[in-house]
Amino acid sequence: MSEPNESGQAGMLDQPVSRRGLFVLLGFAGLATAAGVLTPIIAYIWPPKQEGDQAGEPVAVASTLDLPPGKGQVYSVNNRPVIVINTPEGIKALSAVCTHLGCIVYWDEQRGAIACPCHAAFFSTNGDVISGPPPDPLPVYPVQVVGDQIYVEGGSS
Ligand code: FES
C-alpha cells in the first residue's frame, strides 16, 4: 500500500516507474502513433473493395422503353458515369467522362452526337472525337439487351 501524498490521497502516481515500464509504455505509444499514421496511408494506396467495383459485371441500367430510338442518357455503372444511346445501329454505351478534362458528357439529340459542355467538344456514337480539344475517343463498353432490359458491363477505365 502506498503512503498518502501531499493532498492526503494514496495512488499509483506515487509509485516510481521503472525504466523497463517506461520503455514498454513508450513502445505502446509509438506503435499506436505509427498505426494511426500508417492506416489512412495504406487505405489510400490500397482502397478496400466496394460493392459494385467488379469491373466487367453487367449492370441493368434501363428498359428499352425508357430509352426509345434517338434518345441517350447518362447512368451510373459501377460508380462510373456511362452514356447509353439508342442509335440506328443499336444500343451503345460509352464512358461519359470527357477525355479532355473529365467533364461529364451528354447526348445532344439535335446534333445526334455526344457533347461535352465544358469546351464545346463533340463525339460520335462510336466515341470518336468529331470536334474540340479532347485528345482521345470515349471508351466503349459492351452492351447486352435481354428482353426489354439494357445491361452495360461496368467499365474498368
Ligand atoms: Fe470536355 Fe474539355 S472537358 S472538351
Coordinates of N, CA, C and O and ligand atoms in Angstrom, one line a residue:
M1 N 0.8 -1.2 0.0 CA 0.0 0.0 0.0 C 0.9 1.2 0.0 O 1.9 1.3 0.7
S2 N 0.5 2.2 -0.8 CA 1.4 3.4 -0.9 C 1.0 4.4 0.2 O -0.1 4.4 0.7
E3 N 1.9 5.3 0.5 CA 1.7 6.3 1.5 C 0.9 7.4 0.9 O 1.0 7.7 -0.3
P4 N 0.1 8.1 1.7 CA -0.7 9.2 1.2 C 0.3 10.3 0.7 O 1.3 10.6 1.3
N5 N -0.1 11.0 -0.4 CA 0.7 12.1 -0.9 C 0.4 13.4 -0.2 O -0.4 13.4 0.8
E6 N 0.9 14.5 -0.7 CA 0.6 15.8 0.0 C -0.8 16.2 0.1 O -1.3 16.8 1.0
S7 N -1.6 15.7 -0.9 CA -3.1 16.0 -0.8 C -3.8 15.0 0.1 O -5.0 15.1 0.3
G8 N -3.1 14.1 0.6 CA -3.7 13.1 1.5 C -4.2 11.9 0.8 O -4.9 11.1 1.5
Q9 N -4.0 11.7 -0.5 CA -4.5 10.6 -1.2 C -3.4 9.7 -1.6 O -2.3 10.1 -2.0
A10 N -3.7 8.4 -1.5 CA -2.8 7.4 -2.0 C -3.1 7.1 -3.4 O -4.3 7.0 -3.8
G11 N -2.1 6.8 -4.2 CA -2.4 6.5 -5.6 C -1.2 5.9 -6.4 O -0.1 5.8 -5.8
M12 N -1.5 5.5 -7.6 CA -0.4 4.9 -8.4 C 0.6 5.9 -8.8 O 1.8 5.5 -9.1
L13 N 0.3 7.1 -8.9 CA 1.3 8.1 -9.3 C 2.4 8.2 -8.3 O 3.5 8.7 -8.6
D14 N 2.2 7.8 -7.1 CA 3.2 7.8 -6.1 C 4.3 6.8 -6.2 O 5.4 6.9 -5.7
Q15 N 3.9 5.7 -7.0 CA 4.9 4.6 -7.2 C 5.9 5.0 -8.3 O 5.5 5.6 -9.3
P16 N 7.1 4.7 -8.0 CA 8.1 5.0 -9.0 C 7.9 4.1 -10.3 O 7.5 3.0 -10.2
V17 N 8.2 4.7 -11.5 CA 8.1 4.0 -12.7 C 9.4 3.4 -13.0 O 10.4 4.2 -13.1
S18 N 9.5 2.1 -13.3 CA 10.8 1.5 -13.6 C 11.2 1.9 -15.0 O 10.3 2.3 -15.8
R19 N 12.5 1.8 -15.3 CA 12.9 2.1 -16.6 C 12.3 1.2 -17.7 O 11.9 1.6 -18.7
R20 N 12.2 -0.1 -17.3 CA 11.5 -1.1 -18.2 C 10.1 -0.7 -18.5 O 9.6 -0.8 -19.6
G21 N 9.4 -0.3 -17.4 CA 8.0 0.1 -17.6 C 7.8 1.3 -18.5 O 6.9 1.4 -19.3
L22 N 8.8 2.2 -18.4 CA 8.8 3.4 -19.2 C 9.0 3.0 -20.7 O 8.3 3.5 -21.6
F23 N 9.9 2.1 -20.9 CA 10.2 1.7 -22.3 C 9.0 1.0 -22.9 O 8.6 1.2 -24.1
V24 N 8.3 0.1 -22.1 CA 7.1 -0.6 -22.6 C 6.0 0.5 -22.9 O 5.4 0.4 -23.9
L25 N 5.8 1.4 -22.0 CA 4.8 2.5 -22.2 C 5.2 3.3 -23.5 O 4.3 3.5 -24.3
L26 N 6.4 3.7 -23.7 CA 6.8 4.4 -24.9 C 6.7 3.5 -26.1 O 6.3 4.0 -27.2
G27 N 6.9 2.2 -26.0 CA 6.8 1.3 -27.1 C 5.3 1.3 -27.6 O 5.0 1.4 -28.8
F28 N 4.4 1.1 -26.6 CA 3.0 1.1 -27.0 C 2.5 2.5 -27.6 O 1.8 2.5 -28.6
A29 N 3.0 3.5 -27.0 CA 2.6 4.9 -27.6 C 3.2 5.0 -29.0 O 2.5 5.5 -29.9
G30 N 4.4 4.5 -29.3 CA 5.0 4.6 -30.6 C 4.2 3.7 -31.6 O 3.9 4.2 -32.7
L31 N 3.8 2.5 -31.2 CA 3.0 1.6 -32.0 C 1.7 2.3 -32.3 O 1.2 2.2 -33.5
A32 N 1.0 2.8 -31.3 CA -0.3 3.4 -31.6 C -0.2 4.6 -32.5 O -1.0 4.8 -33.4
T33 N 0.8 5.4 -32.4 CA 1.0 6.5 -33.3 C 1.3 6.1 -34.7 O 0.8 6.6 -35.6
A34 N 2.2 5.1 -34.8 CA 2.5 4.5 -36.1 C 1.3 4.0 -36.8 O 1.0 4.2 -38.0
A35 N 0.4 3.2 -36.0 CA -0.8 2.7 -36.6 C -1.7 3.8 -37.0 O -2.4 3.7 -38.1
G36 N -1.8 4.8 -36.2 CA -2.7 5.9 -36.6 C -2.3 6.7 -37.8 O -3.1 7.2 -38.6
V37 N -1.0 6.7 -38.0 CA -0.5 7.4 -39.2 C -0.5 6.6 -40.4 O -0.9 7.0 -41.5
L38 N -0.1 5.3 -40.3 CA 0.0 4.4 -41.4 C -1.3 3.9 -42.0 O -1.5 3.7 -43.2
T39 N -2.3 3.7 -41.1 CA -3.6 3.1 -41.5 C -4.3 4.0 -42.7 O -4.6 3.4 -43.7
P40 N -4.4 5.3 -42.5 CA -5.0 6.0 -43.6 C -4.2 6.0 -44.9 O -4.7 6.1 -46.0
I41 N -2.8 6.0 -44.7 CA -2.0 6.0 -45.9 C -2.1 4.7 -46.6 O -2.3 4.7 -47.9
I42 N -2.2 3.6 -45.9 CA -2.4 2.3 -46.6 C -3.7 2.2 -47.2 O -3.9 1.7 -48.3
A43 N -4.7 2.7 -46.5 CA -6.1 2.7 -47.1 C -6.2 3.5 -48.3 O -7.0 3.2 -49.3
Y44 N -5.4 4.6 -48.4 CA -5.4 5.4 -49.6 C -4.7 4.7 -50.8 O -5.2 4.7 -51.9
I45 N -3.6 4.0 -50.5 CA -2.8 3.4 -51.5 C -3.6 2.1 -52.0 O -3.7 1.9 -53.2
W46 N -4.1 1.3 -51.1 CA -4.9 0.1 -51.4 C -6.3 0.3 -50.9 O -6.6 -0.3 -49.8
P47 N -7.2 1.0 -51.6 CA -8.5 1.2 -51.0 C -9.3 -0.2 -50.9 O -9.1 -1.0 -51.8
P48 N -10.1 -0.3 -49.9 CA -10.9 -1.5 -49.8 C -11.9 -1.7 -50.9 O -12.4 -0.7 -51.4
K49 N -12.1 -2.9 -51.4 CA -13.1 -3.1 -52.4 C -14.5 -2.7 -52.0 O -14.9 -3.0 -50.8
Q50 N -15.2 -2.0 -52.8 CA -16.5 -1.6 -52.5 C -17.5 -2.4 -53.4 O -17.1 -2.9 -54.4
E51 N -18.7 -2.6 -52.9 CA -19.7 -3.3 -53.6 C -19.9 -2.6 -55.0 O -19.9 -1.4 -55.1
G52 N -20.0 -3.4 -56.0 CA -20.2 -2.8 -57.4 C -18.9 -2.4 -58.0 O -18.9 -1.7 -59.0
D53 N -17.8 -2.8 -57.5 CA -16.5 -2.5 -58.0 C -16.0 -3.6 -59.0 O -14.9 -3.5 -59.5
Q54 N -16.9 -4.6 -59.2 CA -16.4 -5.7 -60.1 C -16.5 -5.2 -61.5 O -17.6 -5.3 -62.2
A55 N -15.4 -4.7 -62.1 CA -15.4 -4.2 -63.4 C -15.8 -5.4 -64.4 O -15.3 -6.5 -64.2
G56 N -16.6 -5.1 -65.3 CA -17.0 -6.1 -66.3 C -18.3 -6.8 -66.0 O -18.8 -7.5 -66.8
E57 N -18.8 -6.7 -64.8 CA -20.0 -7.4 -64.4 C -21.2 -6.6 -65.0 O -21.3 -5.3 -64.8
P58 N -22.1 -7.2 -65.7 CA -23.2 -6.4 -66.4 C -24.1 -5.8 -65.3 O -24.4 -6.4 -64.3
V59 N -24.5 -4.6 -65.6 CA -25.3 -3.8 -64.7 C -26.6 -3.4 -65.5 O -26.5 -2.8 -66.6
A60 N -27.8 -3.7 -64.9 CA -29.0 -3.2 -65.6 C -29.1 -1.7 -65.4 O -29.1 -1.2 -64.3
V61 N -29.2 -1.0 -66.5 CA -29.3 0.5 -66.4 C -30.7 1.0 -66.7 O -31.1 2.0 -66.1
A62 N -31.4 0.4 -67.7 CA -32.7 0.9 -68.0 C -33.5 -0.1 -68.9 O -32.9 -1.1 -69.3
S63 N -34.7 0.2 -69.1 CA -35.5 -0.5 -70.0 C -35.4 0.1 -71.4 O -35.2 1.3 -71.5
T64 N -35.6 -0.7 -72.4 CA -35.6 -0.1 -73.8 C -36.8 0.8 -73.9 O -36.8 1.7 -74.8
L65 N -37.8 0.6 -73.1 CA -39.0 1.5 -73.2 C -38.6 2.9 -72.6 O -39.2 3.9 -73.0
D66 N -37.6 2.9 -71.7 CA -37.2 4.2 -71.2 C -36.2 4.9 -72.1 O -36.0 6.1 -72.0
L67 N -35.7 4.2 -73.1 CA -34.7 4.8 -74.0 C -35.1 4.5 -75.4 O -34.5 3.6 -76.1
P68 N -36.1 5.2 -75.9 CA -36.5 4.9 -77.3 C -35.5 5.3 -78.3 O -34.5 6.0 -78.0
P69 N -35.6 4.9 -79.6 CA -34.6 5.2 -80.6 C -34.4 6.8 -80.7 O -35.3 7.6 -80.6
G70 N -33.1 7.1 -80.7 CA -32.7 8.5 -80.8 C -32.4 9.2 -79.5 O -32.0 10.3 -79.4
K71 N -32.7 8.4 -78.4 CA -32.5 9.0 -77.1 C -31.2 8.5 -76.5 O -30.7 7.4 -76.8
G72 N -30.7 9.3 -75.6 CA -29.5 9.0 -74.8 C -29.6 9.5 -73.4 O -30.2 10.5 -73.2
Q73 N -28.9 8.8 -72.5 CA -29.0 9.2 -71.1 C -27.7 8.7 -70.4 O -27.1 7.7 -70.8
V74 N -27.3 9.5 -69.4 CA -26.1 9.1 -68.6 C -26.6 8.3 -67.4 O -27.6 8.7 -66.7
Y75 N -26.0 7.1 -67.1 CA -26.3 6.3 -66.0 C -25.1 6.0 -65.2 O -24.0 6.2 -65.7
S76 N -25.2 5.6 -64.0 CA -24.1 5.2 -63.1 C -24.0 3.7 -63.3 O -24.9 2.9 -63.0
V77 N -22.8 3.3 -63.7 CA -22.5 1.8 -63.8 C -21.2 1.6 -63.0 O -20.2 2.1 -63.3
N78 N -21.4 0.8 -62.0 CA -20.3 0.5 -61.0 C -19.6 1.8 -60.6 O -18.4 1.9 -60.6
N79 N -20.5 2.8 -60.3 CA -20.0 4.1 -59.8 C -19.2 4.9 -60.8 O -18.5 5.8 -60.5
R80 N -19.5 4.6 -62.1 CA -18.8 5.4 -63.1 C -19.9 5.9 -64.1 O -20.9 5.1 -64.4
P81 N -19.9 7.1 -64.5 CA -20.9 7.6 -65.4 C -20.7 7.0 -66.8 O -19.6 7.1 -67.4
V82 N -21.8 6.5 -67.3 CA -21.8 5.9 -68.6 C -23.0 6.4 -69.4 O -24.1 6.5 -68.9
I83 N -22.7 6.8 -70.7 CA -23.8 7.3 -71.5 C -24.3 6.2 -72.4 O -23.5 5.5 -73.0
V84 N -25.6 6.0 -72.3 CA -26.2 4.9 -73.1 C -27.1 5.6 -74.2 O -27.9 6.4 -73.8
I85 N -26.9 5.2 -75.4 CA -27.6 5.8 -76.5 C -28.3 4.7 -77.4 O -27.7 3.7 -77.7
N86 N -29.5 5.0 -77.7 CA -30.2 4.1 -78.6 C -30.1 4.6 -80.1 O -30.8 5.6 -80.5
T87 N -29.1 4.1 -80.8 CA -28.8 4.6 -82.1 C -29.4 3.7 -83.2 O -29.9 2.6 -82.8
P88 N -29.4 4.1 -84.5 CA -30.0 3.2 -85.5 C -29.2 1.9 -85.6 O -29.7 0.9 -86.1
E89 N -27.9 1.9 -85.2 CA -27.1 0.7 -85.2 C -27.2 -0.1 -84.0 O -26.6 -1.1 -83.8
G90 N -28.1 0.3 -83.1 CA -28.3 -0.5 -81.8 C -28.0 0.4 -80.6 O -27.6 1.5 -80.7
I91 N -28.1 -0.2 -79.5 CA -27.8 0.5 -78.2 C -26.3 0.5 -78.0 O -25.7 -0.6 -78.1
K92 N -25.8 1.6 -77.6 CA -24.4 1.8 -77.4 C -24.1 2.4 -76.0 O -24.9 3.2 -75.6
A93 N -23.0 2.0 -75.4 CA -22.6 2.5 -74.1 C -21.2 3.0 -74.2 O -20.3 2.3 -74.7
L94 N -20.9 4.2 -73.7 CA -19.6 4.7 -73.7 C -19.3 5.4 -72.3 O -20.3 5.8 -71.7
S95 N -18.1 5.6 -72.0 CA -17.8 6.4 -70.8 C -18.3 7.8 -71.0 O -18.2 8.4 -72.1
A96 N -18.9 8.3 -70.0 CA -19.4 9.7 -70.0 C -18.4 10.7 -69.5 O -18.8 11.9 -69.3
V97 N -17.2 10.3 -69.3 CA -16.2 11.2 -68.8 C -15.4 11.7 -70.0 O -14.7 10.9 -70.7
C98 N -15.4 13.0 -70.3 CA -14.7 13.5 -71.4 C -13.2 13.3 -71.3 O -12.7 13.4 -70.2
T99 N -12.6 12.9 -72.4 CA -11.1 12.6 -72.3 C -10.3 13.9 -72.3 O -9.1 13.8 -72.2
H100 N -10.9 15.1 -72.4 CA -10.1 16.3 -72.3 C -9.8 16.6 -70.8 O -8.7 16.3 -70.3
L101 N -10.8 17.1 -70.1 CA -10.5 17.4 -68.7 C -11.5 16.8 -67.7 O -11.6 17.2 -66.6
G102 N -12.2 15.8 -68.2 CA -13.1 15.0 -67.3 C -14.5 15.5 -67.1 O -15.1 14.9 -66.2
C103 N -15.0 16.4 -67.9 CA -16.4 16.8 -67.7 C -17.3 15.7 -68.1 O -16.9 14.8 -68.9
I104 N -18.5 15.7 -67.6 CA -19.5 14.7 -67.9 C -20.2 15.1 -69.2 O -20.8 16.2 -69.3
V105 N -20.2 14.2 -70.2 CA -20.8 14.5 -71.5 C -22.3 14.2 -71.4 O -22.8 13.7 -70.5
Y106 N -23.0 14.7 -72.5 CA -24.5 14.4 -72.5 C -24.8 14.1 -74.0 O -24.0 14.4 -74.9
W107 N -26.0 13.6 -74.2 CA -26.5 13.3 -75.5 C -27.2 14.5 -76.1 O -28.2 15.0 -75.6
D108 N -26.6 15.0 -77.2 CA -27.2 16.1 -77.9 C -28.1 15.6 -79.0 O -27.6 15.2 -80.1
E109 N -29.4 15.5 -78.8 CA -30.3 14.8 -79.7 C -30.4 15.5 -81.0 O -30.5 14.9 -82.1
Q110 N -30.4 16.9 -80.9 CA -30.5 17.7 -82.2 C -29.3 17.4 -83.1 O -29.5 17.2 -84.3
R111 N -28.1 17.3 -82.6 CA -26.9 17.1 -83.4 C -26.7 15.6 -83.7 O -25.9 15.2 -84.5
G112 N -27.3 14.7 -82.9 CA -27.1 13.3 -83.0 C -25.6 13.0 -82.6 O -25.0 12.1 -83.2
A113 N -25.2 13.6 -81.6 CA -23.8 13.4 -81.2 C -23.7 13.6 -79.6 O -24.6 14.1 -79.0
I114 N -22.6 13.1 -79.1 CA -22.3 13.2 -77.7 C -21.6 14.5 -77.5 O -20.6 14.8 -78.3
A115 N -22.1 15.4 -76.6 CA -21.5 16.7 -76.5 C -20.8 16.9 -75.1 O -21.3 16.3 -74.1
C116 N -19.8 17.6 -75.1 CA -19.2 18.0 -73.8 C -19.5 19.5 -73.5 O -19.1 20.3 -74.4
P117 N -20.1 19.8 -72.4 CA -20.5 21.2 -72.2 C -19.3 22.1 -71.8 O -19.5 23.3 -71.9
C118 N -18.2 21.5 -71.5 CA -17.1 22.4 -70.9 C -16.3 23.1 -72.0 O -16.1 24.3 -71.8
H119 N -16.0 22.5 -73.1 CA -15.2 23.2 -74.2 C -15.8 22.9 -75.5 O -15.1 22.8 -76.5
A120 N -17.1 22.7 -75.6 CA -17.8 22.5 -76.9 C -17.3 21.4 -77.8 O -17.1 21.6 -78.9
A121 N -17.0 20.3 -77.2 CA -16.5 19.2 -77.9 C -17.6 18.2 -78.3 O -18.7 18.2 -77.6
F122 N -17.5 17.5 -79.4 CA -18.5 16.6 -79.8 C -17.8 15.2 -80.2 O -16.7 15.2 -80.7
F123 N -18.5 14.2 -79.8 CA -18.0 12.8 -80.1 C -19.1 12.1 -80.9 O -20.3 12.3 -80.7
S124 N -18.7 11.1 -81.7 CA -19.7 10.3 -82.5 C -20.2 9.3 -81.5 O -19.7 9.1 -80.4
T125 N -21.2 8.5 -82.0 CA -21.8 7.4 -81.1 C -20.8 6.3 -81.0 O -21.1 5.4 -80.2
N126 N -19.7 6.3 -81.8 CA -18.7 5.3 -81.6 C -17.6 5.8 -80.6 O -16.6 5.1 -80.4
G127 N -17.7 7.0 -80.2 CA -16.8 7.6 -79.2 C -15.7 8.4 -79.9 O -14.9 9.1 -79.2
D128 N -15.6 8.4 -81.2 CA -14.6 9.2 -81.9 C -14.8 10.7 -81.7 O -16.0 11.2 -81.7
V129 N -13.7 11.4 -81.6 CA -13.8 12.9 -81.5 C -14.2 13.5 -82.8 O -13.5 13.3 -83.8
I130 N -15.3 14.3 -82.8 CA -15.7 15.0 -84.0 C -15.1 16.3 -84.1 O -14.5 16.8 -85.1
S131 N -15.1 17.0 -83.0 CA -14.5 18.4 -82.9 C -14.2 18.7 -81.4 O -14.7 18.1 -80.5
G132 N -13.3 19.7 -81.3 CA -13.0 20.1 -79.9 C -11.6 19.6 -79.5 O -11.0 18.9 -80.2
P133 N -11.3 19.9 -78.2 CA -9.9 19.6 -77.8 C -9.7 18.2 -77.2 O -8.5 17.9 -76.9
P134 N -10.7 17.3 -77.0 CA -10.3 16.0 -76.4 C -9.3 15.3 -77.2 O -9.4 15.2 -78.5
P135 N -8.3 14.7 -76.6 CA -7.2 14.0 -77.3 C -7.5 12.6 -77.7 O -6.9 12.1 -78.6
D136 N -8.5 12.0 -77.0 CA -8.8 10.6 -77.3 C -10.3 10.4 -77.4 O -11.1 11.1 -76.9
P137 N -10.7 9.2 -78.0 CA -12.1 8.9 -78.1 C -12.6 8.5 -76.7 O -11.8 8.2 -75.8
L138 N -13.9 8.4 -76.6 CA -14.5 7.9 -75.4 C -14.5 6.4 -75.4 O -14.8 5.8 -76.4
P139 N -14.1 5.7 -74.3 CA -14.1 4.3 -74.3 C -15.5 3.7 -74.4 O -16.4 4.3 -73.9
V140 N -15.6 2.6 -75.2 CA -16.9 2.0 -75.5 C -17.0 0.8 -74.5 O -16.0 0.1 -74.3
Y141 N -18.2 0.6 -74.0 CA -18.5 -0.5 -73.1 C -19.4 -1.5 -73.8 O -20.3 -1.1 -74.5
P142 N -19.3 -2.8 -73.5 CA -20.2 -3.8 -74.0 C -21.6 -3.6 -73.5 O -21.8 -3.3 -72.3
V143 N -22.6 -3.9 -74.4 CA -24.0 -3.7 -74.0 C -24.7 -5.1 -74.3 O -24.4 -5.7 -75.3
Q144 N -25.6 -5.5 -73.5 CA -26.5 -6.6 -73.8 C -27.9 -6.2 -73.6 O -28.2 -5.4 -72.6
V145 N -28.8 -6.6 -74.4 CA -30.2 -6.4 -74.3 C -30.9 -7.7 -74.1 O -30.8 -8.6 -75.0
V146 N -31.5 -7.9 -72.9 CA -32.2 -9.1 -72.6 C -33.6 -8.8 -72.4 O -33.9 -8.1 -71.4
G147 N -34.5 -9.2 -73.3 CA -35.9 -8.8 -73.2 C -35.9 -7.3 -73.4 O -35.4 -6.8 -74.4
D148 N -36.5 -6.6 -72.5 CA -36.5 -5.1 -72.5 C -35.4 -4.4 -71.8 O -35.3 -3.2 -71.8
Q149 N -34.6 -5.3 -71.1 CA -33.6 -4.7 -70.1 C -32.3 -4.5 -70.8 O -31.8 -5.4 -71.5
I150 N -31.7 -3.3 -70.6 CA -30.4 -3.0 -71.1 C -29.4 -3.2 -70.0 O -29.5 -2.6 -68.9
Y151 N -28.3 -4.0 -70.3 CA -27.2 -4.2 -69.4 C -26.0 -3.6 -70.0 O -25.7 -3.8 -71.2
V152 N -25.2 -3.0 -69.1 CA -23.9 -2.5 -69.5 C -22.8 -3.1 -68.6 O -23.0 -3.2 -67.4
E153 N -21.8 -3.6 -69.3 CA -20.7 -4.1 -68.5 C -19.9 -3.0 -67.9 O -19.5 -2.1 -68.7
G154 N -19.7 -3.0 -66.6 CA -19.0 -1.9 -65.9 C -17.7 -1.7 -66.5 O -16.9 -2.6 -66.5
G155 N -17.4 -0.5 -66.9 CA -16.1 -0.2 -67.4 C -15.0 -0.3 -66.4 O -15.2 0.0 -65.2
S156 N -13.8 -0.7 -66.9 CA -12.7 -0.8 -65.9 C -11.8 0.4 -66.1 O -10.8 0.5 -65.4
S157 N -12.1 1.3 -66.9 CA -11.3 2.5 -67.1 C -12.1 3.7 -66.8 O -13.3 3.7 -66.7
Ligands
FES1 FE1 -14.7 18.1 -72.5 FE2 -12.8 20.0 -72.3 S1 -13.6 18.7 -70.7 S2 -13.9 19.3 -74.0

